[in-house]
Short mmCIF file of N, CA, C and O in Angstrom, two decimals:
data_model
loop_
_atom_site.label_atom_id
_atom_site.label_comp_id
_atom_site.label_asym_id
_atom_site.label_seq_id
_atom_site.Cartn_x
_atom_site.Cartn_y
_atom_site.Cartn_z
N MET A 97 -2.57 -6.13 11.81
CA MET A 97 -3.20 -7.34 11.32
C MET A 97 -2.41 -8.54 11.81
O MET A 97 -1.20 -8.54 11.85
N GLU A 98 -3.12 -9.58 12.16
CA GLU A 98 -2.47 -10.78 12.68
C GLU A 98 -1.93 -11.63 11.54
O GLU A 98 -2.20 -11.39 10.37
N ASP A 99 -1.20 -12.66 11.90
CA ASP A 99 -0.67 -13.62 10.95
C ASP A 99 -1.84 -14.26 10.22
O ASP A 99 -2.59 -15.02 10.80
N SER A 100 -2.00 -13.93 8.96
CA SER A 100 -3.15 -14.41 8.20
C SER A 100 -2.68 -15.18 6.98
O SER A 100 -1.81 -14.73 6.25
N ALA A 101 -3.32 -16.29 6.76
CA ALA A 101 -3.08 -17.06 5.55
C ALA A 101 -3.90 -16.43 4.42
O ALA A 101 -4.87 -15.75 4.67
N PRO A 102 -3.52 -16.66 3.18
CA PRO A 102 -4.32 -16.14 2.08
C PRO A 102 -5.74 -16.66 2.20
O PRO A 102 -5.98 -17.78 2.62
N VAL A 103 -6.68 -15.81 1.87
CA VAL A 103 -8.07 -16.16 2.04
C VAL A 103 -8.71 -16.39 0.69
O VAL A 103 -8.36 -15.76 -0.29
N GLY A 104 -9.63 -17.31 0.64
CA GLY A 104 -10.42 -17.54 -0.54
C GLY A 104 -11.87 -17.60 -0.14
O GLY A 104 -12.18 -17.69 1.04
N TYR A 105 -12.71 -17.49 -1.08
CA TYR A 105 -14.14 -17.58 -0.79
C TYR A 105 -14.61 -18.92 -1.29
O TYR A 105 -14.12 -19.45 -2.27
N SER A 106 -15.58 -19.48 -0.59
CA SER A 106 -16.00 -20.84 -0.86
C SER A 106 -16.48 -21.01 -2.29
O SER A 106 -16.35 -22.06 -2.88
N HIS A 107 -17.01 -19.98 -2.84
CA HIS A 107 -17.57 -20.06 -4.18
C HIS A 107 -17.28 -18.75 -4.88
O HIS A 107 -17.39 -17.68 -4.27
N PRO A 108 -16.94 -18.79 -6.15
CA PRO A 108 -16.66 -17.53 -6.87
C PRO A 108 -17.83 -16.54 -6.80
O PRO A 108 -17.62 -15.33 -6.82
N ASP A 109 -19.05 -17.04 -6.69
CA ASP A 109 -20.21 -16.15 -6.59
C ASP A 109 -20.15 -15.32 -5.31
O ASP A 109 -20.63 -14.18 -5.29
N ASP A 110 -19.61 -15.89 -4.23
CA ASP A 110 -19.48 -15.14 -2.97
C ASP A 110 -18.58 -13.94 -3.18
O ASP A 110 -18.90 -12.82 -2.77
N LYS A 111 -17.44 -14.17 -3.79
CA LYS A 111 -16.50 -13.08 -4.04
C LYS A 111 -17.11 -12.06 -4.98
O LYS A 111 -17.00 -10.85 -4.77
N GLN A 112 -17.78 -12.54 -6.01
CA GLN A 112 -18.38 -11.63 -6.98
C GLN A 112 -19.48 -10.79 -6.34
O GLN A 112 -19.60 -9.60 -6.62
N ALA A 113 -20.25 -11.38 -5.44
CA ALA A 113 -21.31 -10.63 -4.76
C ALA A 113 -20.70 -9.53 -3.88
O ALA A 113 -21.20 -8.40 -3.86
N LEU A 114 -19.62 -9.84 -3.19
CA LEU A 114 -18.94 -8.83 -2.36
C LEU A 114 -18.38 -7.70 -3.23
O LEU A 114 -18.52 -6.53 -2.91
N LEU A 115 -17.77 -8.08 -4.34
CA LEU A 115 -17.22 -7.06 -5.24
C LEU A 115 -18.33 -6.18 -5.82
O LEU A 115 -18.16 -4.96 -5.94
N SER A 116 -19.45 -6.78 -6.16
CA SER A 116 -20.58 -6.00 -6.69
C SER A 116 -21.08 -5.00 -5.65
O SER A 116 -21.36 -3.84 -5.96
N ARG A 117 -21.19 -5.47 -4.41
CA ARG A 117 -21.63 -4.57 -3.34
C ARG A 117 -20.65 -3.42 -3.15
O ARG A 117 -21.03 -2.27 -2.96
N LEU A 118 -19.36 -3.74 -3.18
CA LEU A 118 -18.34 -2.70 -3.01
C LEU A 118 -18.37 -1.70 -4.15
O LEU A 118 -18.18 -0.49 -3.94
N LYS A 119 -18.64 -2.16 -5.36
CA LYS A 119 -18.75 -1.23 -6.50
C LYS A 119 -19.96 -0.32 -6.34
O LYS A 119 -19.89 0.87 -6.68
N ARG A 120 -21.05 -0.84 -5.79
CA ARG A 120 -22.21 0.01 -5.51
C ARG A 120 -21.86 1.06 -4.47
O ARG A 120 -22.23 2.22 -4.60
N VAL A 121 -21.13 0.65 -3.43
CA VAL A 121 -20.72 1.60 -2.39
C VAL A 121 -19.82 2.67 -3.01
O VAL A 121 -19.97 3.87 -2.72
N GLU A 122 -18.91 2.25 -3.86
CA GLU A 122 -18.03 3.20 -4.54
C GLU A 122 -18.86 4.23 -5.31
O GLU A 122 -18.58 5.44 -5.26
N GLY A 123 -19.88 3.78 -6.00
CA GLY A 123 -20.77 4.69 -6.71
C GLY A 123 -21.50 5.63 -5.77
O GLY A 123 -21.67 6.82 -6.06
N GLN A 124 -21.92 5.10 -4.62
CA GLN A 124 -22.59 5.94 -3.63
C GLN A 124 -21.65 7.03 -3.12
O GLN A 124 -22.06 8.19 -2.97
N VAL A 125 -20.39 6.67 -2.87
CA VAL A 125 -19.42 7.65 -2.37
C VAL A 125 -19.14 8.71 -3.44
O VAL A 125 -19.07 9.90 -3.13
N ARG A 126 -19.04 8.30 -4.68
CA ARG A 126 -18.86 9.29 -5.75
C ARG A 126 -20.06 10.23 -5.82
O ARG A 126 -19.92 11.44 -6.03
N GLY A 127 -21.25 9.66 -5.63
CA GLY A 127 -22.45 10.48 -5.60
C GLY A 127 -22.42 11.48 -4.45
O GLY A 127 -22.85 12.63 -4.60
N LEU A 128 -21.91 11.03 -3.31
CA LEU A 128 -21.77 11.93 -2.17
C LEU A 128 -20.82 13.08 -2.49
O LEU A 128 -21.08 14.24 -2.13
N GLN A 129 -19.73 12.77 -3.16
CA GLN A 129 -18.78 13.81 -3.54
C GLN A 129 -19.47 14.85 -4.43
O GLN A 129 -19.31 16.06 -4.23
N ARG A 130 -20.26 14.37 -5.40
CA ARG A 130 -20.98 15.29 -6.28
C ARG A 130 -21.97 16.13 -5.49
O ARG A 130 -22.12 17.33 -5.74
N MET A 131 -22.65 15.49 -4.55
CA MET A 131 -23.63 16.22 -3.74
C MET A 131 -22.96 17.37 -2.98
O MET A 131 -23.49 18.49 -2.93
N VAL A 132 -21.80 17.09 -2.40
CA VAL A 132 -21.09 18.13 -1.66
C VAL A 132 -20.61 19.22 -2.62
O VAL A 132 -20.75 20.42 -2.34
N GLU A 133 -20.05 18.82 -3.76
CA GLU A 133 -19.59 19.80 -4.76
C GLU A 133 -20.73 20.71 -5.20
O GLU A 133 -20.53 21.89 -5.46
N GLN A 134 -21.94 20.14 -5.30
CA GLN A 134 -23.09 20.89 -5.79
C GLN A 134 -23.87 21.57 -4.65
O GLN A 134 -24.97 22.08 -4.88
N ASP A 135 -23.31 21.57 -3.46
CA ASP A 135 -23.95 22.20 -2.30
C ASP A 135 -25.35 21.67 -2.05
O ASP A 135 -26.28 22.42 -1.73
N THR A 136 -25.51 20.35 -2.15
CA THR A 136 -26.79 19.72 -1.87
C THR A 136 -27.14 19.91 -0.40
O THR A 136 -26.26 19.94 0.46
N TYR A 137 -28.41 20.02 -0.14
CA TYR A 137 -28.91 20.22 1.22
C TYR A 137 -28.30 19.18 2.16
O TYR A 137 -28.28 17.98 1.85
N CYS A 138 -27.79 19.65 3.30
CA CYS A 138 -27.00 18.79 4.20
C CYS A 138 -27.76 17.55 4.67
O CYS A 138 -27.18 16.47 4.78
N ILE A 139 -29.04 17.67 4.92
CA ILE A 139 -29.81 16.51 5.38
C ILE A 139 -29.88 15.44 4.30
O ILE A 139 -29.80 14.24 4.59
N ASP A 140 -29.96 15.85 3.05
CA ASP A 140 -29.95 14.89 1.95
C ASP A 140 -28.61 14.18 1.86
O ASP A 140 -28.54 12.97 1.61
N VAL A 141 -27.53 14.91 2.08
CA VAL A 141 -26.19 14.29 2.07
C VAL A 141 -26.08 13.31 3.22
O VAL A 141 -25.60 12.18 3.05
N LEU A 142 -26.53 13.71 4.40
CA LEU A 142 -26.48 12.82 5.56
C LEU A 142 -27.30 11.55 5.33
O LEU A 142 -26.89 10.45 5.73
N THR A 143 -28.43 11.68 4.66
CA THR A 143 -29.25 10.50 4.34
C THR A 143 -28.48 9.54 3.45
O THR A 143 -28.49 8.32 3.66
N GLN A 144 -27.77 10.08 2.47
CA GLN A 144 -26.98 9.23 1.57
C GLN A 144 -25.76 8.63 2.26
O GLN A 144 -25.36 7.51 1.95
N ILE A 145 -25.18 9.38 3.20
CA ILE A 145 -24.07 8.82 3.99
C ILE A 145 -24.57 7.62 4.79
O ILE A 145 -23.90 6.59 4.88
N SER A 146 -25.75 7.74 5.36
CA SER A 146 -26.34 6.64 6.11
C SER A 146 -26.53 5.41 5.23
O SER A 146 -26.24 4.28 5.63
N ALA A 147 -27.00 5.63 4.01
CA ALA A 147 -27.20 4.52 3.08
C ALA A 147 -25.88 3.85 2.72
O ALA A 147 -25.78 2.61 2.67
N ALA A 148 -24.83 4.65 2.49
CA ALA A 148 -23.52 4.09 2.16
C ALA A 148 -22.95 3.32 3.35
O ALA A 148 -22.34 2.26 3.18
N THR A 149 -23.17 3.84 4.54
CA THR A 149 -22.71 3.16 5.75
C THR A 149 -23.40 1.80 5.89
O THR A 149 -22.74 0.80 6.19
N ARG A 150 -24.69 1.77 5.68
CA ARG A 150 -25.42 0.49 5.76
C ARG A 150 -24.93 -0.50 4.71
O ARG A 150 -24.80 -1.70 4.96
N ALA A 151 -24.62 0.01 3.52
CA ALA A 151 -24.10 -0.86 2.46
C ALA A 151 -22.75 -1.45 2.85
O ALA A 151 -22.49 -2.64 2.63
N LEU A 152 -21.88 -0.65 3.44
CA LEU A 152 -20.58 -1.16 3.90
C LEU A 152 -20.77 -2.17 5.03
O LEU A 152 -20.05 -3.18 5.10
N GLN A 153 -21.72 -1.91 5.91
CA GLN A 153 -22.01 -2.86 6.98
C GLN A 153 -22.47 -4.20 6.40
O GLN A 153 -22.10 -5.26 6.92
N ALA A 154 -23.24 -4.16 5.34
CA ALA A 154 -23.69 -5.40 4.70
C ALA A 154 -22.50 -6.18 4.14
O ALA A 154 -22.45 -7.41 4.22
N VAL A 155 -21.53 -5.47 3.57
CA VAL A 155 -20.31 -6.13 3.09
C VAL A 155 -19.57 -6.76 4.26
O VAL A 155 -19.12 -7.90 4.19
N ALA A 156 -19.45 -6.02 5.35
CA ALA A 156 -18.75 -6.53 6.53
C ALA A 156 -19.43 -7.79 7.07
O ALA A 156 -18.76 -8.77 7.40
N VAL A 157 -20.74 -7.78 7.13
CA VAL A 157 -21.47 -8.96 7.62
C VAL A 157 -21.25 -10.14 6.68
O VAL A 157 -21.05 -11.27 7.12
N GLY A 158 -21.23 -9.89 5.38
CA GLY A 158 -20.95 -10.96 4.42
C GLY A 158 -19.57 -11.55 4.60
O GLY A 158 -19.38 -12.77 4.55
N LEU A 159 -18.59 -10.69 4.82
CA LEU A 159 -17.22 -11.18 5.07
C LEU A 159 -17.14 -11.96 6.37
O LEU A 159 -16.49 -13.01 6.44
N LEU A 160 -17.82 -11.46 7.39
CA LEU A 160 -17.82 -12.16 8.67
C LEU A 160 -18.49 -13.52 8.55
O LEU A 160 -18.00 -14.52 9.07
N GLU A 161 -19.59 -13.57 7.82
CA GLU A 161 -20.27 -14.85 7.61
C GLU A 161 -19.34 -15.84 6.90
O GLU A 161 -19.26 -17.01 7.28
N GLY A 162 -18.62 -15.35 5.90
CA GLY A 162 -17.67 -16.22 5.20
C GLY A 162 -16.57 -16.70 6.13
O GLY A 162 -16.17 -17.87 6.09
N HIS A 163 -16.08 -15.82 6.99
CA HIS A 163 -15.04 -16.20 7.95
C HIS A 163 -15.56 -17.31 8.88
O HIS A 163 -14.87 -18.30 9.11
N LEU A 164 -16.77 -17.13 9.37
CA LEU A 164 -17.33 -18.13 10.28
C LEU A 164 -17.57 -19.45 9.56
O LEU A 164 -17.23 -20.52 10.08
N ASN A 165 -18.15 -19.37 8.37
CA ASN A 165 -18.50 -20.58 7.63
C ASN A 165 -17.30 -21.34 7.10
O ASN A 165 -17.40 -22.55 6.87
N HIS A 166 -16.21 -20.65 6.89
CA HIS A 166 -15.07 -21.32 6.26
C HIS A 166 -13.86 -21.39 7.19
O HIS A 166 -13.43 -22.47 7.56
N CYS A 167 -13.35 -20.24 7.57
CA CYS A 167 -12.12 -20.22 8.37
C CYS A 167 -12.33 -20.87 9.74
O CYS A 167 -11.52 -21.70 10.16
N VAL A 168 -13.40 -20.48 10.42
CA VAL A 168 -13.65 -21.03 11.76
C VAL A 168 -14.01 -22.51 11.67
O VAL A 168 -13.48 -23.33 12.43
N VAL A 169 -14.85 -22.86 10.72
CA VAL A 169 -15.24 -24.26 10.57
C VAL A 169 -14.03 -25.12 10.20
O VAL A 169 -13.83 -26.20 10.77
N ASP A 170 -13.19 -24.63 9.29
CA ASP A 170 -11.99 -25.38 8.91
C ASP A 170 -11.05 -25.55 10.11
O ASP A 170 -10.48 -26.63 10.31
N ALA A 171 -10.90 -24.50 10.91
CA ALA A 171 -10.05 -24.59 12.10
C ALA A 171 -10.63 -25.58 13.10
O ALA A 171 -9.88 -26.34 13.74
N ALA A 172 -11.94 -25.61 13.23
CA ALA A 172 -12.59 -26.57 14.14
C ALA A 172 -12.35 -28.00 13.66
O ALA A 172 -12.06 -28.89 14.46
N ARG A 173 -12.46 -28.20 12.37
CA ARG A 173 -12.21 -29.54 11.81
C ARG A 173 -10.76 -29.96 12.03
O ARG A 173 -10.47 -31.13 12.22
N ALA A 174 -9.84 -28.98 12.00
CA ALA A 174 -8.43 -29.26 12.21
C ALA A 174 -8.10 -29.47 13.69
O ALA A 174 -7.01 -29.92 14.02
N GLY A 175 -9.05 -29.13 14.56
CA GLY A 175 -8.86 -29.43 15.97
C GLY A 175 -8.87 -28.26 16.93
O GLY A 175 -9.18 -28.43 18.10
N ASP A 176 -8.52 -27.04 16.48
CA ASP A 176 -8.48 -25.93 17.42
C ASP A 176 -8.93 -24.63 16.76
O ASP A 176 -8.12 -23.93 16.13
N PRO A 177 -10.19 -24.27 16.94
CA PRO A 177 -10.70 -23.05 16.33
C PRO A 177 -10.47 -21.79 17.17
O PRO A 177 -10.89 -20.71 16.78
N THR A 178 -9.77 -21.91 18.29
CA THR A 178 -9.64 -20.81 19.24
C THR A 178 -9.16 -19.51 18.59
O THR A 178 -9.75 -18.45 18.80
N ALA A 179 -8.09 -19.55 17.82
CA ALA A 179 -7.54 -18.34 17.21
C ALA A 179 -8.52 -17.72 16.23
O ALA A 179 -8.68 -16.49 16.19
N LYS A 180 -9.17 -18.55 15.44
CA LYS A 180 -10.12 -18.02 14.45
C LYS A 180 -11.37 -17.46 15.12
O LYS A 180 -11.92 -16.45 14.66
N VAL A 181 -11.81 -18.07 16.19
CA VAL A 181 -12.95 -17.54 16.94
C VAL A 181 -12.57 -16.20 17.55
O VAL A 181 -13.35 -15.24 17.53
N LYS A 182 -11.35 -16.11 18.06
CA LYS A 182 -10.87 -14.85 18.65
C LYS A 182 -10.83 -13.76 17.58
O LYS A 182 -11.26 -12.62 17.82
N GLU A 183 -10.34 -14.08 16.39
CA GLU A 183 -10.34 -13.12 15.29
C GLU A 183 -11.76 -12.62 14.99
O GLU A 183 -11.98 -11.42 14.82
N ALA A 184 -12.70 -13.56 14.92
CA ALA A 184 -14.08 -13.20 14.63
C ALA A 184 -14.66 -12.32 15.73
O ALA A 184 -15.33 -11.32 15.46
N THR A 185 -14.38 -12.67 16.97
CA THR A 185 -14.88 -11.89 18.10
C THR A 185 -14.33 -10.47 18.06
O THR A 185 -15.07 -9.50 18.27
N GLU A 186 -13.05 -10.33 17.77
CA GLU A 186 -12.43 -9.00 17.68
C GLU A 186 -13.02 -8.20 16.51
O GLU A 186 -13.25 -6.99 16.63
N ALA A 187 -13.27 -8.88 15.39
CA ALA A 187 -13.86 -8.20 14.24
C ALA A 187 -15.27 -7.73 14.57
O ALA A 187 -15.66 -6.60 14.22
N ILE A 188 -16.04 -8.55 15.25
CA ILE A 188 -17.40 -8.17 15.65
C ILE A 188 -17.34 -6.98 16.60
O ILE A 188 -18.11 -6.03 16.45
N ALA A 189 -16.41 -7.00 17.53
CA ALA A 189 -16.27 -5.87 18.47
C ALA A 189 -15.95 -4.58 17.72
O ALA A 189 -16.50 -3.52 18.03
N ARG A 190 -15.08 -4.65 16.71
CA ARG A 190 -14.76 -3.45 15.92
C ARG A 190 -15.99 -2.96 15.15
O ARG A 190 -16.24 -1.76 15.07
N LEU A 191 -16.76 -3.89 14.61
CA LEU A 191 -17.97 -3.50 13.87
C LEU A 191 -19.00 -2.86 14.78
O LEU A 191 -19.66 -1.90 14.40
N VAL A 192 -19.13 -3.38 15.98
CA VAL A 192 -20.10 -2.85 16.92
C VAL A 192 -19.71 -1.44 17.36
O VAL A 192 -20.55 -0.56 17.53
N ARG A 193 -18.40 -1.22 17.52
CA ARG A 193 -17.92 0.12 17.93
C ARG A 193 -18.06 1.15 16.83
O ARG A 193 -18.16 2.33 17.10
N SER A 194 -18.02 0.70 15.59
CA SER A 194 -18.03 1.68 14.48
C SER A 194 -19.42 2.18 14.16
O SER A 194 -20.41 1.75 14.61
#
């Protein structure tokens, strides 16, 4: 991880929405564990894995949007957004690869 300043979200609702999504994902993963323990049909488990993956991707997009709207914009206002744009580009590349 690069040199990062503490991060905040522009509005408490943004943070709360991300936390709510993550709690739903946590529930989905627990459900997956139960499905495997109960020998649920593999295609049904794979379907639920896909849903959990999409939910995590939605969290990632929300975080990326916040980074662009706040960190990159603030850096641009301060005069040089290059490092923050590079961070965003690298994060997007990691998301695309995953």
